[in-house]
XYZ file of C-alpha atoms in Angstrom:
715
model
C -39.764 0.371 18.323
C -39.489 -2.783 16.222
C -36.322 -2.516 14.129
C -35.563 -4.374 10.967
C -32.816 -6.811 11.781
C -30.077 -8.048 9.487
C -32.425 -10.311 7.558
C -34.334 -7.215 6.553
C -31.105 -5.487 5.577
C -30.423 -8.390 3.277
C -33.911 -8.296 1.870
C -33.783 -4.583 1.162
C -30.122 -4.335 0.218
C -28.783 -6.888 -2.261
C -28.458 -6.522 -5.961
C -29.356 -9.639 -7.898
C -26.901 -12.450 -7.023
C -25.064 -14.482 -9.650
C -27.849 -17.028 -10.070
C -30.267 -14.143 -10.791
C -33.332 -15.307 -8.842
C -36.308 -12.954 -8.673
C -35.495 -9.838 -6.690
C -37.000 -9.936 -3.180
C -39.937 -7.698 -2.454
C -39.246 -4.457 -0.620
C -39.627 -5.094 3.094
C -42.293 -3.004 4.808
C -40.778 -0.183 6.817
C -41.357 -0.195 10.581
C -43.354 2.460 12.392
C -41.547 4.246 15.203
C -43.278 5.391 18.342
C -42.043 8.930 17.673
C -42.933 11.297 14.809
C -41.344 10.538 11.469
C -41.323 6.747 11.589
C -41.126 6.668 7.799
C -37.423 7.525 8.041
C -36.154 4.228 9.454
C -35.156 1.901 6.627
C -33.171 -0.909 8.232
C -31.308 -2.063 11.324
C -28.159 -4.130 11.726
C -27.199 -4.447 15.385
C -26.493 -0.974 16.750
C -26.488 0.557 13.280
C -29.578 1.990 11.610
C -30.167 3.297 8.118
C -32.471 6.290 7.785
C -33.802 7.766 4.567
C -33.382 11.382 3.522
C -36.131 12.756 1.294
C -35.880 15.524 -1.288
C -39.361 16.346 -2.620
C -38.187 19.761 -3.816
C -36.263 18.179 -6.694
C -39.512 18.066 -8.677
C -39.802 21.857 -8.378
C -36.376 22.587 -9.872
C -36.201 23.976 -13.385
C -34.882 21.781 -16.185
C -31.558 23.642 -16.140
C -31.276 23.281 -12.359
C -31.942 19.555 -12.659
C -29.118 19.195 -15.173
C -26.798 21.083 -12.834
C -27.886 18.899 -9.910
C -27.246 15.724 -11.877
C -23.788 16.741 -13.073
C -22.697 17.984 -9.642
C -23.878 14.698 -8.138
C -21.671 12.788 -10.575
C -18.754 15.089 -9.711
C -19.222 14.182 -6.047
C -19.243 10.461 -6.883
C -16.148 10.808 -9.074
C -14.069 11.908 -6.096
C -15.125 9.213 -3.643
C -12.222 6.872 -4.394
C -9.929 9.735 -3.379
C -11.664 9.875 -0.008
C -11.290 6.130 0.557
C -7.624 6.335 -0.368
C -7.140 9.177 2.111
C -8.516 6.995 4.901
C -6.353 3.915 4.362
C -3.421 2.735 2.285
C -5.266 -0.217 0.772
C -8.895 0.756 1.169
C -9.584 1.261 -2.547
C -8.474 -2.265 -3.551
C -10.275 -3.616 -0.468
C -13.396 -1.825 -1.672
C -13.017 -3.392 -5.124
C -12.600 -6.827 -3.554
C -15.717 -6.485 -1.398
C -17.833 -5.088 -4.222
C -16.850 -7.939 -6.490
C -17.594 -10.505 -3.796
C -21.023 -8.981 -3.190
C -22.037 -8.646 -6.820
C -20.520 -11.848 -8.195
C -19.449 -14.111 -5.349
C -22.350 -14.631 -2.985
C -23.396 -18.194 -2.282
C -27.036 -19.238 -2.177
C -25.911 -22.214 -0.062
C -24.280 -20.039 2.625
C -27.165 -20.300 5.082
C -25.103 -22.538 7.358
C -22.114 -20.210 7.549
C -24.159 -17.036 7.216
C -21.500 -15.567 4.923
C -23.869 -13.544 2.749
C -25.484 -11.974 5.819
C -22.086 -11.214 7.353
C -20.881 -9.646 4.105
C -24.026 -7.494 3.985
C -23.406 -6.328 7.542
C -19.758 -5.483 6.842
C -20.502 -3.652 3.594
C -23.124 -1.594 5.395
C -20.495 -0.434 7.896
C -17.705 -0.112 5.321
C -19.755 2.160 3.061
C -21.315 4.010 5.968
C -17.986 4.965 7.533
C -16.024 5.361 4.305
C -13.697 2.500 5.157
C -12.916 0.184 8.059
C -12.691 2.710 10.911
C -15.641 4.173 12.774
C -16.053 7.694 11.397
C -16.665 9.127 14.869
C -14.338 7.229 17.177
C -11.698 6.339 14.556
C -11.504 2.797 15.944
C -11.063 -0.067 13.486
C -13.733 -2.702 12.954
C -13.266 -6.092 11.286
C -15.640 -8.512 9.528
C -17.402 -11.362 11.267
C -16.785 -13.592 8.224
C -13.425 -15.335 7.916
C -10.604 -14.806 5.455
C -11.302 -18.285 4.071
C -14.958 -17.417 3.451
C -14.002 -14.219 1.656
C -11.409 -16.096 -0.377
C -14.044 -18.568 -1.550
C -16.384 -15.733 -2.473
C -13.614 -13.939 -4.359
C -12.856 -17.121 -6.316
C -16.520 -17.418 -7.280
C -16.533 -13.750 -8.249
C -13.437 -14.072 -10.423
C -15.020 -16.997 -12.280
C -18.243 -15.014 -12.739
C -16.441 -12.071 -14.344
C -15.800 -9.649 -11.462
C -13.531 -6.807 -12.643
C -10.633 -7.814 -10.385
C -7.045 -6.743 -11.197
C -5.957 -10.401 -11.267
C -6.338 -13.077 -13.926
C -5.985 -16.412 -12.148
C -6.353 -18.094 -8.761
C -2.651 -17.780 -7.883
C -2.711 -14.025 -8.428
C -6.011 -13.808 -6.543
C -4.490 -15.627 -3.565
C -1.557 -13.205 -3.467
C -3.921 -10.226 -3.709
C -6.040 -11.526 -0.842
C -2.977 -12.136 1.324
C -1.822 -8.583 0.683
C -5.197 -7.184 1.757
C -5.588 -9.561 4.706
C -4.175 -7.333 7.489
C -6.203 -4.357 6.262
C -9.440 -6.293 6.472
C -8.993 -8.842 9.260
C -6.306 -7.715 11.722
C -7.804 -5.378 14.355
C -4.307 -4.548 15.638
C -3.107 -3.469 12.171
C -3.686 0.277 11.657
C -6.065 0.297 14.657
C -6.776 4.041 14.851
C -7.731 6.305 11.951
C -6.567 9.488 13.680
C -4.608 9.299 16.900
C -4.569 12.367 19.124
C -3.177 10.361 22.063
C -0.518 8.082 20.540
C 0.877 5.101 22.453
C 4.471 5.135 23.752
C 7.058 5.123 20.998
C 4.752 6.686 18.392
C 3.608 10.192 17.531
C 0.408 11.656 16.087
C 1.376 10.685 12.539
C 2.874 7.240 12.965
C -0.014 6.128 15.208
C -2.644 7.243 12.665
C -3.672 4.958 9.817
C -4.874 7.656 7.410
C -2.653 8.529 4.453
C -2.103 12.259 4.962
C 1.602 11.524 5.485
C 3.711 8.820 3.935
C 5.142 5.828 5.789
C 7.864 6.817 8.211
C 7.081 10.548 8.219
C 7.121 11.844 11.805
C 6.244 15.092 13.518
C 9.942 15.661 14.075
C 10.564 15.347 10.331
C 8.007 18.094 9.649
C 9.577 20.598 12.043
C 10.604 23.533 9.865
C 9.203 21.983 6.668
C 7.172 24.565 4.745
C 4.226 23.059 2.863
C 3.197 24.942 -0.263
C -0.050 22.974 -0.547
C -1.061 22.348 3.090
C -4.697 21.483 2.305
C -4.362 19.250 -0.745
C -1.156 17.290 -0.625
C 0.402 14.205 0.917
C 3.843 14.619 2.460
C 6.118 11.626 1.813
C 9.776 10.749 2.057
C 11.716 10.258 -1.168
C 15.399 9.427 -0.892
C 15.334 10.718 2.670
C 13.787 14.081 1.737
C 10.251 15.330 2.321
C 8.187 15.868 -0.828
C 4.633 17.095 -1.326
C 2.473 14.993 -3.632
C -0.088 17.551 -4.745
C -3.678 16.559 -5.507
C -4.266 17.938 -9.008
C -5.245 16.933 -12.517
C -2.793 19.187 -14.360
C -3.622 21.943 -16.841
C -4.542 21.289 -20.499
C -1.568 23.339 -21.693
C 0.850 21.128 -19.764
C 2.293 23.991 -17.706
C 1.077 22.361 -14.496
C 1.845 18.641 -14.455
C -0.626 16.041 -13.188
C -0.231 15.030 -9.558
C -1.737 12.572 -7.139
C -5.360 11.629 -7.974
C -5.063 13.131 -11.485
C -7.296 10.444 -12.998
C -10.066 10.894 -10.455
C -9.899 14.690 -10.538
C -10.053 14.678 -14.328
C -13.388 12.884 -14.073
C -14.571 15.388 -11.467
C -13.634 18.200 -13.833
C -15.526 16.606 -16.738
C -18.728 16.571 -14.679
C -18.182 20.144 -13.489
C -17.759 21.298 -17.062
C -20.996 19.525 -17.935
C -22.738 21.368 -15.065
C -21.372 24.680 -16.343
C -23.328 24.252 -19.580
C -26.625 24.694 -17.706
C -25.566 26.911 -14.788
C -26.511 30.575 -14.582
C -23.619 32.908 -15.556
C -22.283 33.758 -12.075
C -22.511 30.138 -10.953
C -20.831 29.011 -14.165
C -17.951 31.395 -13.494
C -17.550 30.088 -9.943
C -17.537 26.474 -11.136
C -14.901 27.445 -13.687
C -12.668 28.617 -10.852
C -13.217 25.298 -9.089
C -12.137 23.500 -12.266
C -9.002 25.636 -12.324
C -8.241 24.720 -8.713
C -8.588 20.995 -9.367
C -6.217 21.416 -12.303
C -3.497 23.372 -10.466
C -4.013 22.517 -6.807
C -2.932 26.089 -6.031
C -4.071 27.622 -2.709
C -4.557 30.906 -4.587
C -6.973 29.212 -6.962
C -8.814 27.681 -3.995
C -9.195 31.158 -2.465
C -10.394 32.547 -5.801
C -13.039 29.843 -6.030
C -14.240 30.365 -2.456
C -14.565 34.123 -2.974
C -16.559 33.566 -6.166
C -18.671 30.898 -4.439
C -19.526 33.305 -1.622
C -20.861 35.840 -4.114
C -23.398 33.513 -5.720
C -26.437 31.833 -4.220
C -27.853 29.405 -6.781
C -30.791 27.226 -5.863
C -28.648 24.134 -6.534
C -25.258 24.371 -4.835
C -22.316 22.178 -3.894
C -19.407 21.772 -1.517
C -16.726 19.969 -3.481
C -13.066 19.650 -2.719
C -10.569 18.969 0.043
C -12.347 20.760 2.833
C -12.528 19.447 6.392
C -9.301 18.653 8.218
C -10.536 16.467 11.096
C -8.848 13.281 9.852
C -5.356 14.813 9.779
C -4.021 14.748 13.359
C -2.221 18.038 12.616
C -5.421 19.583 11.267
C -3.933 20.622 7.904
C -4.908 18.118 5.202
C -8.410 18.347 3.751
C -10.499 15.255 3.102
C -12.477 14.882 -0.138
C -16.022 16.082 0.352
C -18.997 16.106 -1.984
C -22.261 17.606 -0.702
C -24.871 18.501 -3.338
C -27.951 20.398 -2.223
C -30.847 22.675 -3.093
C -32.508 25.456 -1.085
C -35.413 24.583 1.219
C -37.491 27.767 1.395
C -40.007 26.283 3.845
C -37.429 25.926 6.646
C -35.574 29.159 6.054
C -37.029 31.407 8.792
C -34.355 30.803 11.445
C -31.533 31.116 8.915
C -32.896 34.378 7.522
C -33.124 35.868 11.017
C -29.538 35.010 11.822
C -28.246 36.275 8.515
C -30.178 39.533 8.931
C -29.087 40.067 12.552
C -25.512 38.774 12.276
C -24.001 42.093 13.430
C -26.516 42.335 16.283
C -25.507 38.923 17.609
C -21.778 39.549 17.067
C -21.972 42.738 19.149
C -23.430 40.788 22.077
C -20.786 38.092 22.343
C -19.128 37.823 25.772
C -15.477 38.013 24.752
C -13.260 41.133 24.682
C -14.485 43.786 22.265
C -11.252 43.839 20.267
C -11.997 40.280 19.120
C -15.497 41.108 17.872
C -15.932 41.791 14.181
C -16.903 45.419 13.567
C -18.258 44.959 10.062
C -19.843 41.572 9.679
C -20.476 40.804 6.031
C -24.048 39.488 5.922
C -23.623 35.716 5.638
C -25.461 33.637 3.098
C -27.648 31.691 5.509
C -30.165 29.177 4.266
C -31.866 25.876 4.903
C -31.098 23.167 2.373
C -31.877 19.570 1.505
C -29.037 17.287 0.476
C -29.261 15.368 -2.767
C -26.093 13.396 -2.198
C -23.355 13.374 0.377
C -19.875 12.089 0.989
C -18.927 11.594 3.766
C -21.987 10.933 5.928
C -23.809 14.261 5.989
C -23.681 16.896 8.735
C -26.657 18.735 10.226
C -25.116 22.068 9.307
C -22.278 23.572 7.310
C -20.325 26.825 7.544
C -17.718 27.457 4.861
C -15.133 28.382 3.778
C -12.840 27.361 6.624
C -10.087 29.793 5.638
C -10.022 32.538 8.297
C -8.635 35.235 5.996
C -11.452 34.692 3.492
C -14.110 34.664 6.236
C -12.961 37.935 7.761
C -12.936 39.781 4.437
C -15.710 38.145 2.406
C -17.961 36.386 4.945
C -19.238 32.834 4.831
C -22.092 30.594 3.784
C -24.010 28.863 6.527
C -26.604 26.189 5.988
C -28.892 24.013 8.042
C -29.515 20.627 6.419
C -33.229 20.021 6.855
C -33.585 16.484 5.546
C -30.624 15.291 7.632
C -32.034 16.838 10.788
C -35.519 15.453 10.183
C -34.221 11.904 9.779
C -31.862 12.103 12.767
C -34.533 13.643 15.009
C -37.010 10.879 14.268
C -34.690 7.898 14.612
C -32.214 8.896 17.346
C -32.299 12.382 18.820
C -35.890 12.620 20.035
C -35.968 9.093 21.510
C -32.712 9.843 23.366
C -34.007 13.200 24.610
C -37.024 11.391 26.036
C -35.000 8.591 27.660
C -32.537 10.975 29.333
C -35.139 13.477 30.551
C -35.388 13.074 34.330
C -38.977 14.134 35.016
C -42.325 13.751 33.254
C -42.319 17.522 32.775
C -38.911 17.386 31.082
C -40.115 14.606 28.788
C -43.165 16.657 27.859
C -40.960 19.634 27.034
C -38.615 17.429 24.986
C -41.549 16.081 22.987
C -42.675 19.650 22.260
C -39.411 21.464 21.672
C -36.435 19.133 21.093
C -36.661 19.149 17.288
C -36.888 22.961 17.127
C -34.135 23.402 19.725
C -31.804 21.257 17.614
C -32.484 23.364 14.532
C -31.829 26.575 16.429
C -28.588 25.233 17.871
C -27.315 24.111 14.478
C -28.282 27.451 12.927
C -26.392 29.417 15.574
C -23.455 27.004 15.432
C -23.029 27.389 11.684
C -24.203 30.945 10.900
C -22.793 32.763 13.909
C -20.511 30.291 15.666
C -17.853 29.436 13.125
C -18.150 32.827 11.419
C -17.791 34.935 14.574
C -14.837 36.782 16.003
C -11.554 38.081 14.667
C -7.996 37.214 15.573
C -5.287 39.335 17.131
C -3.077 41.410 14.865
C -0.110 39.765 16.570
C -0.762 36.656 14.495
C 0.319 38.701 11.447
C -2.259 37.239 9.113
C -1.486 33.608 9.932
C -4.397 31.258 10.532
C -5.009 30.319 14.188
C -4.809 26.657 13.134
C -1.091 27.051 12.440
C -0.602 27.882 16.117
C -3.245 25.670 17.739
C -2.256 22.626 15.646
C -3.959 19.371 16.636
C -6.310 21.186 19.037
C -7.660 23.722 16.543
C -10.681 21.703 15.375
C -11.602 20.749 18.939
C -11.570 24.385 20.007
C -13.556 25.532 16.995
C -16.359 23.004 17.405
C -16.682 23.761 21.126
C -16.621 27.504 20.453
C -19.391 27.282 17.845
C -21.609 25.242 20.191
C -21.020 27.742 22.998
C -22.046 30.614 20.719
C -25.343 28.797 20.193
C -25.855 28.252 23.910
C -24.936 31.871 24.693
C -27.438 33.335 22.235
C -30.229 30.833 22.986
C -31.962 33.152 25.468
C -31.609 36.327 23.398
C -34.961 38.186 23.267
C -34.597 38.582 19.487
C -35.669 34.957 19.156
C -39.169 35.912 20.227
C -39.580 36.809 16.561
C -39.399 33.104 15.767
C -41.634 31.645 18.442
C -43.598 32.675 21.534
C -42.048 29.582 23.152
C -38.497 30.851 22.636
C -37.599 30.648 26.342
C -38.785 27.034 26.615
C -36.922 26.160 23.401
C -33.725 27.697 24.810
C -34.012 25.618 27.976
C -34.556 22.524 25.869
C -31.410 23.372 23.892
C -29.450 23.389 27.156
C -30.940 20.070 28.318
C -30.381 18.419 24.933
C -26.761 19.591 24.905
C -26.260 17.732 28.174
C -28.107 14.660 26.886
C -25.705 14.610 23.942
C -22.822 14.876 26.397
C -23.987 11.631 27.992
C -24.967 9.752 24.864
C -21.685 10.567 23.093
C -20.091 8.141 25.543
C -21.769 5.130 23.953
C -19.912 5.645 20.656
C -16.559 4.822 22.282
C -17.130 1.119 22.864
C -13.662 0.392 24.300
C -11.271 2.469 26.362
C -11.931 5.670 28.283
C -10.888 8.447 25.911
C -12.341 10.535 23.110
C -10.262 10.988 19.946
C -12.743 12.796 17.668
C -12.734 16.615 17.719
C -16.483 17.231 18.075
C -16.713 14.762 20.949
C -13.658 16.185 22.685
C -15.026 19.712 22.421
C -18.428 18.662 23.728
C -16.957 16.700 26.634
C -14.645 19.583 27.537
C -17.629 21.925 27.748
C -19.784 19.589 29.852
C -16.873 18.892 32.219
C -16.231 22.629 32.614
C -19.898 23.267 33.401
C -19.977 20.447 35.942
C -16.846 21.763 37.640
C -18.472 25.192 37.840
C -21.424 23.618 39.598
C -23.986 24.857 37.071
C -24.653 21.318 35.828
C -25.467 18.709 38.454
C -25.361 14.923 37.916
C -28.347 13.251 39.568
C -28.641 9.466 39.949
C -32.104 7.955 40.349
C -32.799 4.225 40.241
C -29.325 3.610 38.853
C -29.810 6.154 36.042
C -27.630 9.227 35.674
C -29.131 12.525 34.529
C -27.404 15.872 33.976
C -29.593 18.634 35.358
C -29.594 22.441 35.282
C -30.501 23.986 38.656
C -30.327 27.559 37.329
C -30.301 28.369 33.601
C -29.031 31.912 34.138
C -25.999 30.656 36.046
C -25.331 28.019 33.383
C -25.427 30.742 30.743
C -22.880 32.758 32.751
C -20.533 29.769 32.783
C -21.126 29.248 29.060
C -20.046 32.848 28.492
C -16.958 32.407 30.647
C -15.709 29.385 28.699
C -16.686 30.939 25.369
C -14.674 34.077 26.116
C -11.708 31.979 27.193
C -11.778 29.928 23.988
C -12.042 33.022 21.785
C -9.029 34.634 23.442
C -7.075 31.399 22.986
C -8.035 31.296 19.306
C -7.368 34.988 18.725
C -3.899 34.838 20.276
C -2.901 31.376 19.016
C -2.401 30.128 22.584
C -1.401 26.495 22.017
C -0.616 25.741 25.649
C -3.919 27.261 26.758
C -6.070 25.022 24.567
C -3.841 22.014 25.141
C -4.337 22.271 28.900
C -8.115 22.654 28.562
C -8.530 19.694 26.244
C -6.132 17.430 28.112
C -7.701 18.187 31.486
C -11.384 18.281 30.528
C -11.981 16.948 27.018
C -10.468 13.499 26.688
C -11.005 11.040 29.522
C -14.324 9.823 30.874
C -15.622 7.264 33.365
C -16.128 3.965 31.508
C -18.665 2.896 34.144
C -20.863 5.834 33.145
C -20.351 4.891 29.476
C -21.488 1.341 30.200
C -24.565 2.608 32.022
C -25.474 4.901 29.117
C -24.935 2.089 26.604
C -27.264 -0.218 28.573
C -29.979 2.429 28.716
C -29.739 3.198 25.022
C -29.891 -0.505 24.203
C -32.904 -0.985 26.472
C -34.943 1.607 24.549
C -33.598 0.215 21.254
C -32.176 3.447 19.883
C -29.380 2.813 17.360
C -25.896 3.946 18.310
C -24.815 4.645 14.726
C -27.106 6.333 12.215
C -26.306 6.048 8.508
C -28.229 8.196 6.063
C -29.437 7.090 2.660
C -29.434 9.876 0.104
C -32.422 10.371 -2.181
C -31.583 8.685 -5.471
C -31.810 10.811 -8.602
C -32.754 8.988 -11.787
C -32.204 10.970 -14.998
C -34.797 11.095 -17.751
C -33.115 11.341 -21.152
C -34.299 12.588 -24.516
C -33.572 10.863 -27.809
C -30.109 12.450 -27.936
C -29.177 11.261 -24.466
C -29.548 14.652 -22.782
C -30.975 15.016 -19.271
C -34.437 16.584 -19.481
C -35.768 15.658 -16.043
C -34.869 14.031 -12.715
C -37.017 11.644 -10.733
C -36.538 11.115 -6.991
C -36.389 7.511 -5.789
C -36.470 6.959 -2.015
C -36.626 3.159 -2.187
C -33.046 2.268 -3.091
C -31.289 0.315 -0.339
C -28.083 1.568 1.260
C -25.585 -0.930 -0.164
C -27.162 -0.746 -3.618
C -26.878 3.026 -3.505
C -23.163 2.933 -2.758
C -22.527 0.304 -5.396
C -24.224 2.529 -7.947
C -22.180 5.528 -6.789
C -18.998 3.472 -7.104
C -19.991 2.625 -10.669
C -21.110 6.076 -11.799
C -18.058 7.739 -10.275
C -15.797 5.891 -12.717
C -17.704 6.820 -15.884
C -17.753 9.783 -18.227
C -20.798 12.106 -18.217
C -22.346 10.393 -21.235
C -21.637 6.868 -19.945
C -22.956 7.702 -16.486
C -26.280 8.996 -17.816
C -26.904 5.855 -19.811
C -25.774 3.546 -17.000
C -27.972 5.278 -14.411
C -31.075 4.806 -16.557
C -30.295 1.121 -17.157
C -29.502 0.383 -13.496
C -32.713 2.066 -12.347
C -34.700 -0.092 -14.771
C -33.145 -3.464 -13.929
C -31.160 -4.870 -10.948
C -29.222 -7.098 -13.360
C -27.845 -4.019 -15.125
C -25.657 -3.102 -12.148
C -23.690 -6.345 -12.334
C -23.320 -6.075 -16.080
C -22.106 -2.487 -15.812
C -19.496 -3.490 -13.226
C -18.359 -6.365 -15.400
C -17.950 -3.930 -18.295
C -15.600 -1.722 -16.243
C -12.830 -4.255 -16.659
C -9.764 -4.929 -14.525
C -7.948 -1.710 -15.389
C -10.676 0.404 -13.819
C -10.709 -1.882 -10.794
C -7.089 -1.110 -9.948
C -6.317 2.520 -10.759
C -2.653 3.386 -10.771
C -1.352 6.336 -8.800
C 0.637 8.899 -10.810
C 4.240 9.582 -9.974
C 4.774 12.583 -7.677
């Protein structure tokens, strides 16, 4: 493979700089030596940008296109919330960097390389939603200096950047305030700490903002949160207070809370989507509006129940959903995933939805923890239109156990994400870490399909399977399993996929089902090795998916059903007997389900601590060298397909055009802009920006300083 290096990132990425020279031509995309080479857009060191495509947008009806557009804007409108959740000063840091990029670049910076370094940092900053790696949680810092950024910020201020300062003295103070956030690797070094250093606990060692400064685990003992998913717990006058994320109700009965300004914009776009949505979908979106107004857990449940009962072609996951960033596993992070159904890839999802009870009845755990009446899940393949954070390969929601058990769930496989990831990273890695020529041949044939089957099982049947013990008295298992809940759940869902992989029912999908199942097992082990390369320093996993995966691989190795083999200095994980490996998979799966069902904190704590955290850094270094040698990127960032509205004379959306040429940084700049505008303003701005690179800078300049420094409401 011949990657585009940083020069190509610069060529494909920048908006027109202050001097407004002609925009550079689009750089030709490289061809990979594996299928799907069209996906790779750019490379910067170990990071690659891949393009997601959404050709089905053209087939949507006019009403569906209007819904898709408005939901996309709603997703953008909440992104500043997400950045604020990941760092105390990330939103102003984002404003500073955006201004420097749009208004402060220096055509004479070839000697220092500042513009190239800023491009590289913005790529990572946008890709990870801040200045911590989204997988490892470890902080990264720029390669440019504080002095270089200061000079760029001064140029930007002179050129009209919408900074919240008016003169150089105020700019200097602002930069000094943001300095530790941007440049000090030891300041807020870990996004989420599951293994805090001496003298700190899970909360004080984590740099996310789920809990206010000085709030400790000890403080929270006995504190009852009324809004566990969508609040920040802070200390006020020595007492704990919940700052609820809500816009407030129009009648004033529910007062605005934290993020009221941002959520009000989200609501405006949702209400615009409701104008074109079919009746049942409109009603569900109305319940989501109500939830964003009140922040009430009851309103969140009401929305999820309504959402489960509708299956529109254009759908969304919007709200405070996944809890991985909170070390306690309670607080939801802002998420905005907008999608449409992909009928061409739906076969596997339809099978699993249709046979959900069949598969549930064959799970290896005690019968009393199997669901007797599985509500047929909504299972479908989708393509993402837009995504924050970086998109997953599959989704199963809602997360609330009591809603799942009574009303079921929606499970999706994200086709355009999986296609891009398979082409750029997963298939090349499967080939590199296959031990024999026969294994490589099988990987070439079946790895892509095996990944889709695993994700389908993981989402449709994994997360949605099982029921908890009555002894929990209706409480969610997460309240007992605490910081280990997400680790358990991700491992459990993967094990469900591995357990069912050899089920004869899959012959309905392919005559090669047995070979695909074996490939799923081998690829799971390849992922166990290649996960190591993401943790560049240290010898411990912090992220829940990685911990769960490592725990499973370690368990299987200890059982002797997975054997490490070293040949020519290269380590491979092999499967001597697939039937015996499946038996061990069933043993661990049953153990995890019993732990979940009974809320056994000590049981999962022991498993994770003993098998899921620590690894051999020498093996990590070996894996990293091998991955580098075959030039497979360590970090894959995905570029969403850009939607450009077509307006009629009255400014109404009458069509959407897909654009797959927009560069990654430009895309996030445009999202940052559109997320701060009203529905009418956003439509007009999107059309202008698509027509002219200069329009983006002018639109940012028009935002003004007030928009650049939003004020947080009082709790």
